Amino acid sequence: MIDGHIHLENGPLTIEYLEKFIDVAIKKDIKCIQILDHTHRFIEFRPIYENVKNAAKVQEEWFLKKSKDSIEDYLKLIKLAREKEYPIEVKFGLEVCYTSQKEEETRNILNNYKDKFDFIVGAVHSVYGLLYDMEKFSRELLWNVYDTDDIYKEYYNQIIKLMESDMFTQVAHPDTIKLFNIYPTYDLTKTYNKIADLALEKDLYLENNFGCYYRYNHKDPGLSKELKELLLNKGVKIMLASDAHIPEHVGQCFELWTN
Ligand SMILES: [Zn+2]
Ligand SMILES: [Zn+2]
């Protein structure tokens, strides 16, 4: 079993901290873990967050707290870890906050580093420059201001562009826009089909990410039933993802997965 999405975000970029995640994976009989961090941790990626930063003061404050390390420190950790031998496979990558507005800049920055990574996850975390998943301010900035159908259409428009960009090997939490249980009035089946076909065409993994379930108390243990069935029927590659932000959450909720 693979856990395809594990963050070092809340700790230092050190071997000691990394090995805490490896220890939990070994205990839970997970054979491979994919370590990553958001690009917003790394100052080299600051240019791709201009829209998010400028959209609202609270987002600027949020961003400046997150953007604190150099990617060179992460690369040093990766090099050290690759020199060691672990009883499980440990892969390294990034979770890139994709927006079509910053696609070219993102591509240019990624080109400097992408050969250092085993995988690159693309994620949509904002709509119109507004973060959609923040308990403290997303309702006020986004959900209470914009039409829900428009938010969903723009979210999936961004997911599709992300998949078409050829920058990624994996798509993070493809339907997390539902996390506050706010749903559109239109039917998403056509969108889901498009995403499934694109995943096959581009040979992309789509995540079943448990983060929404155990961190936001959403009812779905990852993908919605409808999207999950459609992806499985079409033979799309699915990556189980704990989205762990602490070592104890490696492999979290994997027992809920059936296919
Ligand atoms: Zn994410
Ligand atoms: Zn994540």
Coordinates of C-alpha atoms and ligand atoms in Angstrom, one line a residue:
M1 CA 0.0 0.0 0.0
I2 CA 1.1 3.5 -0.8
D3 CA 0.3 6.7 1.1
G4 CA 0.7 9.3 -1.7
H5 CA 0.4 12.6 0.1
I6 CA 2.3 13.4 3.4
H7 CA 3.3 16.8 4.6
L8 CA 6.4 17.9 6.6
E9 CA 4.7 21.3 6.8
N10 CA 4.4 21.4 10.6
G11 CA 7.9 20.4 11.4
P12 CA 11.5 21.1 10.5
L13 CA 13.1 19.8 7.3
T14 CA 15.3 17.3 9.1
I15 CA 16.0 13.6 8.9
E16 CA 14.8 13.1 12.5
Y17 CA 11.4 14.6 11.7
L18 CA 11.1 12.7 8.4
E19 CA 11.9 9.4 10.2
K20 CA 8.9 9.9 12.5
F21 CA 6.7 9.5 9.4
I22 CA 8.6 6.5 8.2
D23 CA 8.3 4.8 11.6
V24 CA 4.5 5.2 11.5
A25 CA 4.3 3.9 7.9
I26 CA 6.3 0.8 8.9
K27 CA 4.0 0.2 11.9
K28 CA 0.9 0.5 9.6
D29 CA 2.5 -1.8 7.0
I30 CA 2.6 0.9 4.3
K31 CA 5.2 0.0 1.8
C32 CA 5.8 3.4 0.1
I33 CA 5.2 6.9 1.3
Q34 CA 5.2 10.1 -0.8
I35 CA 6.6 13.0 1.1
L36 CA 5.7 16.5 -0.1
D37 CA 5.2 20.0 1.0
H38 CA 3.1 22.9 -0.4
T39 CA 5.0 25.2 -2.7
H40 CA 3.7 28.0 -0.4
R41 CA 6.3 26.9 2.2
F42 CA 9.2 27.8 -0.2
I43 CA 10.2 31.4 -0.8
E44 CA 11.3 30.5 -4.4
F45 CA 7.6 30.0 -5.3
R46 CA 6.5 33.4 -3.9
P47 CA 5.7 34.9 -7.4
I48 CA 3.0 32.4 -8.1
Y49 CA 1.0 33.6 -5.0
E50 CA 0.7 37.2 -6.0
N51 CA -3.0 36.9 -6.7
V52 CA -3.8 35.1 -3.5
K53 CA -1.7 37.6 -1.5
N54 CA -3.3 40.6 -3.1
A55 CA -6.9 39.4 -2.9
A56 CA -7.3 40.0 0.8
K57 CA -5.4 41.2 3.8
V58 CA -6.1 38.0 5.8
Q59 CA -4.7 35.9 2.9
E60 CA -1.6 38.0 2.8
E61 CA -1.1 37.4 6.5
W62 CA -1.7 33.7 6.1
F63 CA 0.7 33.5 3.2
L64 CA 3.6 35.4 4.9
K65 CA 3.4 33.0 7.8
K66 CA 3.6 30.0 5.5
S67 CA 6.3 31.2 3.1
K68 CA 9.4 30.8 5.3
D69 CA 11.8 28.2 4.0
S70 CA 14.1 27.9 1.0
I71 CA 13.5 24.9 -1.2
E72 CA 17.3 24.3 -1.0
D73 CA 16.8 23.1 2.5
Y74 CA 14.2 20.6 1.3
L75 CA 16.5 19.5 -1.5
K76 CA 19.3 18.9 1.1
L77 CA 17.0 16.8 3.2
I78 CA 16.0 14.8 0.1
K79 CA 19.7 14.2 -0.7
L80 CA 20.4 13.0 2.8
A81 CA 17.4 10.7 2.9
R82 CA 18.3 9.2 -0.5
E83 CA 21.7 8.2 1.0
K84 CA 20.0 6.2 3.7
E85 CA 18.4 2.8 3.5
Y86 CA 14.9 2.4 4.8
P87 CA 12.7 -0.7 5.0
I88 CA 10.1 1.1 2.9
E89 CA 10.2 3.2 -0.2
V90 CA 10.3 6.9 0.5
K91 CA 9.6 9.3 -2.5
F92 CA 9.8 13.0 -2.5
G93 CA 7.7 15.6 -4.3
L94 CA 5.8 18.9 -4.1
E95 CA 2.2 19.9 -3.8
V96 CA 2.0 22.8 -6.2
C97 CA -0.8 25.4 -5.8
Y98 CA -2.0 25.7 -9.4
T99 CA -3.8 28.6 -11.0
S100 CA -4.1 29.0 -14.7
Q101 CA -3.2 32.7 -14.3
K102 CA 0.2 31.8 -13.0
E103 CA 0.8 28.7 -15.1
E104 CA 3.8 30.0 -17.1
E105 CA 5.5 31.3 -14.0
T106 CA 4.8 28.1 -12.1
R107 CA 6.3 26.1 -15.0
N108 CA 9.4 28.3 -15.1
I109 CA 10.1 27.9 -11.4
L110 CA 9.3 24.2 -11.4
N111 CA 11.7 23.6 -14.3
N112 CA 14.6 24.6 -12.0
Y113 CA 13.8 21.7 -9.6
K114 CA 11.5 19.1 -11.2
D115 CA 14.3 16.6 -11.9
K116 CA 15.0 16.4 -8.2
F117 CA 11.5 15.0 -7.5
D118 CA 9.9 11.6 -7.9
F119 CA 6.4 13.1 -8.4
I120 CA 4.7 16.4 -8.6
V121 CA 1.2 16.9 -7.3
G122 CA -1.0 19.6 -8.7
A123 CA -3.7 21.1 -6.5
V124 CA -6.3 23.8 -6.8
H125 CA -6.6 25.7 -3.5
S126 CA -8.2 28.9 -4.6
V127 CA -11.0 30.2 -6.8
Y128 CA -10.7 33.8 -8.1
G129 CA -7.6 34.2 -6.0
L130 CA -9.6 33.3 -2.9
L131 CA -8.8 30.3 -0.8
Y132 CA -11.9 28.1 -0.5
D133 CA -11.0 25.9 2.5
M134 CA -10.2 28.3 5.3
E135 CA -12.4 27.8 8.3
K136 CA -11.6 31.4 9.5
F137 CA -12.2 33.4 6.4
S138 CA -13.3 31.5 3.2
R139 CA -17.0 31.8 3.8
E140 CA -16.8 35.5 4.3
L141 CA -14.4 36.1 1.3
L142 CA -15.7 33.6 -1.2
W143 CA -18.8 31.4 -0.3
N144 CA -21.0 34.2 1.0
V145 CA -20.0 36.5 -1.9
Y146 CA -20.0 34.5 -5.1
D147 CA -22.6 32.3 -6.7
T148 CA -22.0 28.6 -5.7
D149 CA -22.5 27.3 -9.3
D150 CA -19.9 29.9 -10.5
I151 CA -17.5 28.8 -7.8
Y152 CA -17.8 25.1 -8.8
K153 CA -17.5 25.9 -12.5
E154 CA -14.3 27.9 -12.0
Y155 CA -12.9 25.3 -9.6
Y156 CA -13.4 22.5 -12.1
N157 CA -12.2 24.8 -14.9
Q158 CA -8.9 25.1 -13.0
I159 CA -8.7 21.4 -12.3
I160 CA -9.1 20.7 -16.0
K161 CA -6.4 23.2 -16.9
L162 CA -4.1 21.8 -14.3
M163 CA -4.6 18.3 -15.8
E164 CA -3.9 19.7 -19.3
S165 CA -0.8 21.5 -18.3
D166 CA 1.5 18.5 -18.4
M167 CA 3.3 19.7 -15.3
F168 CA 2.0 17.1 -12.9
T169 CA 1.9 13.4 -12.2
Q170 CA -0.9 13.4 -9.7
V171 CA -4.0 15.5 -8.9
A172 CA -4.6 16.4 -5.3
H173 CA -8.1 16.0 -3.8
P174 CA -10.0 16.5 -7.0
D175 CA -13.4 17.3 -5.4
T176 CA -12.5 19.1 -2.2
I177 CA -14.5 22.1 -3.2
K178 CA -17.3 20.3 -1.4
L179 CA -15.6 20.5 2.0
F180 CA -18.1 22.9 3.6
N181 CA -21.1 20.9 2.3
I182 CA -22.1 23.7 -0.1
Y183 CA -23.2 22.1 -3.4
P184 CA -24.1 23.4 -6.9
T185 CA -27.5 23.3 -8.4
Y186 CA -26.2 21.8 -11.6
D187 CA -25.3 18.1 -12.3
L188 CA -21.5 17.4 -12.2
T189 CA -21.6 14.1 -14.2
K190 CA -20.3 15.8 -17.4
T191 CA -17.5 17.4 -15.5
Y192 CA -16.6 14.1 -13.8
N193 CA -16.5 12.3 -17.1
K194 CA -14.2 15.0 -18.5
I195 CA -11.8 14.6 -15.6
A196 CA -11.8 10.8 -15.8
D197 CA -11.0 10.9 -19.6
L198 CA -8.3 13.5 -19.1
A199 CA -6.7 11.4 -16.3
L200 CA -6.5 8.5 -18.7
E201 CA -5.2 10.6 -21.6
K202 CA -2.5 12.2 -19.5
D203 CA -1.8 9.1 -17.4
L204 CA -2.4 11.0 -14.1
Y205 CA -3.1 9.6 -10.7
L206 CA -6.2 11.1 -9.0
E207 CA -6.2 11.1 -5.2
N208 CA -8.6 9.7 -2.9
N209 CA -7.7 12.1 -0.2
F210 CA -9.0 11.5 3.3
G211 CA -8.1 14.9 4.6
C212 CA -11.7 16.3 4.2
Y213 CA -13.1 13.4 6.1
Y214 CA -11.0 13.4 9.2
R215 CA -9.9 17.0 9.4
Y216 CA -13.1 18.8 8.1
N217 CA -15.6 16.2 9.1
H218 CA -17.0 15.8 5.6
K219 CA -19.2 12.7 5.2
D220 CA -17.2 11.3 2.2
P221 CA -14.0 9.4 3.0
G222 CA -12.3 11.1 0.1
L223 CA -13.9 11.2 -3.4
S224 CA -17.7 11.4 -3.6
K225 CA -19.4 8.1 -4.3
E226 CA -20.4 9.2 -7.8
L227 CA -16.9 10.4 -8.8
K228 CA -15.2 7.4 -7.2
E229 CA -17.4 4.9 -9.1
L230 CA -17.0 6.7 -12.4
L231 CA -13.2 6.8 -12.0
L232 CA -13.0 3.1 -11.0
N233 CA -15.3 2.1 -13.9
K234 CA -13.1 3.9 -16.4
G235 CA -9.9 2.4 -15.0
V236 CA -8.4 5.7 -13.7
K237 CA -5.3 5.3 -11.5
I238 CA -6.3 6.3 -7.9
M239 CA -3.7 7.2 -5.2
L240 CA -4.7 6.9 -1.6
A241 CA -3.7 10.0 0.3
S242 CA -3.8 10.6 4.0
D243 CA -2.8 14.2 3.6
A244 CA -1.0 13.7 7.0
H245 CA 0.3 16.9 8.5
I246 CA 1.6 15.0 11.6
P247 CA 3.4 11.6 11.7
E248 CA 0.4 9.9 13.5
H249 CA -1.8 10.6 10.5
V250 CA 0.2 8.5 8.0
G251 CA -2.2 6.0 6.5
Q252 CA -5.1 7.6 8.3
C253 CA -8.5 6.1 7.4
F254 CA -7.1 3.8 4.7
E255 CA -9.2 1.0 6.2
L256 CA -12.3 2.9 4.8
W257 CA -11.1 2.4 1.2
T258 CA -12.8 -0.3 -0.9
N259 CA -12.8 -0.8 -4.6
Ligands
ZN1 ZN -4.1 20.4 -0.9
ZN2 ZN -1.9 18.4 1.0

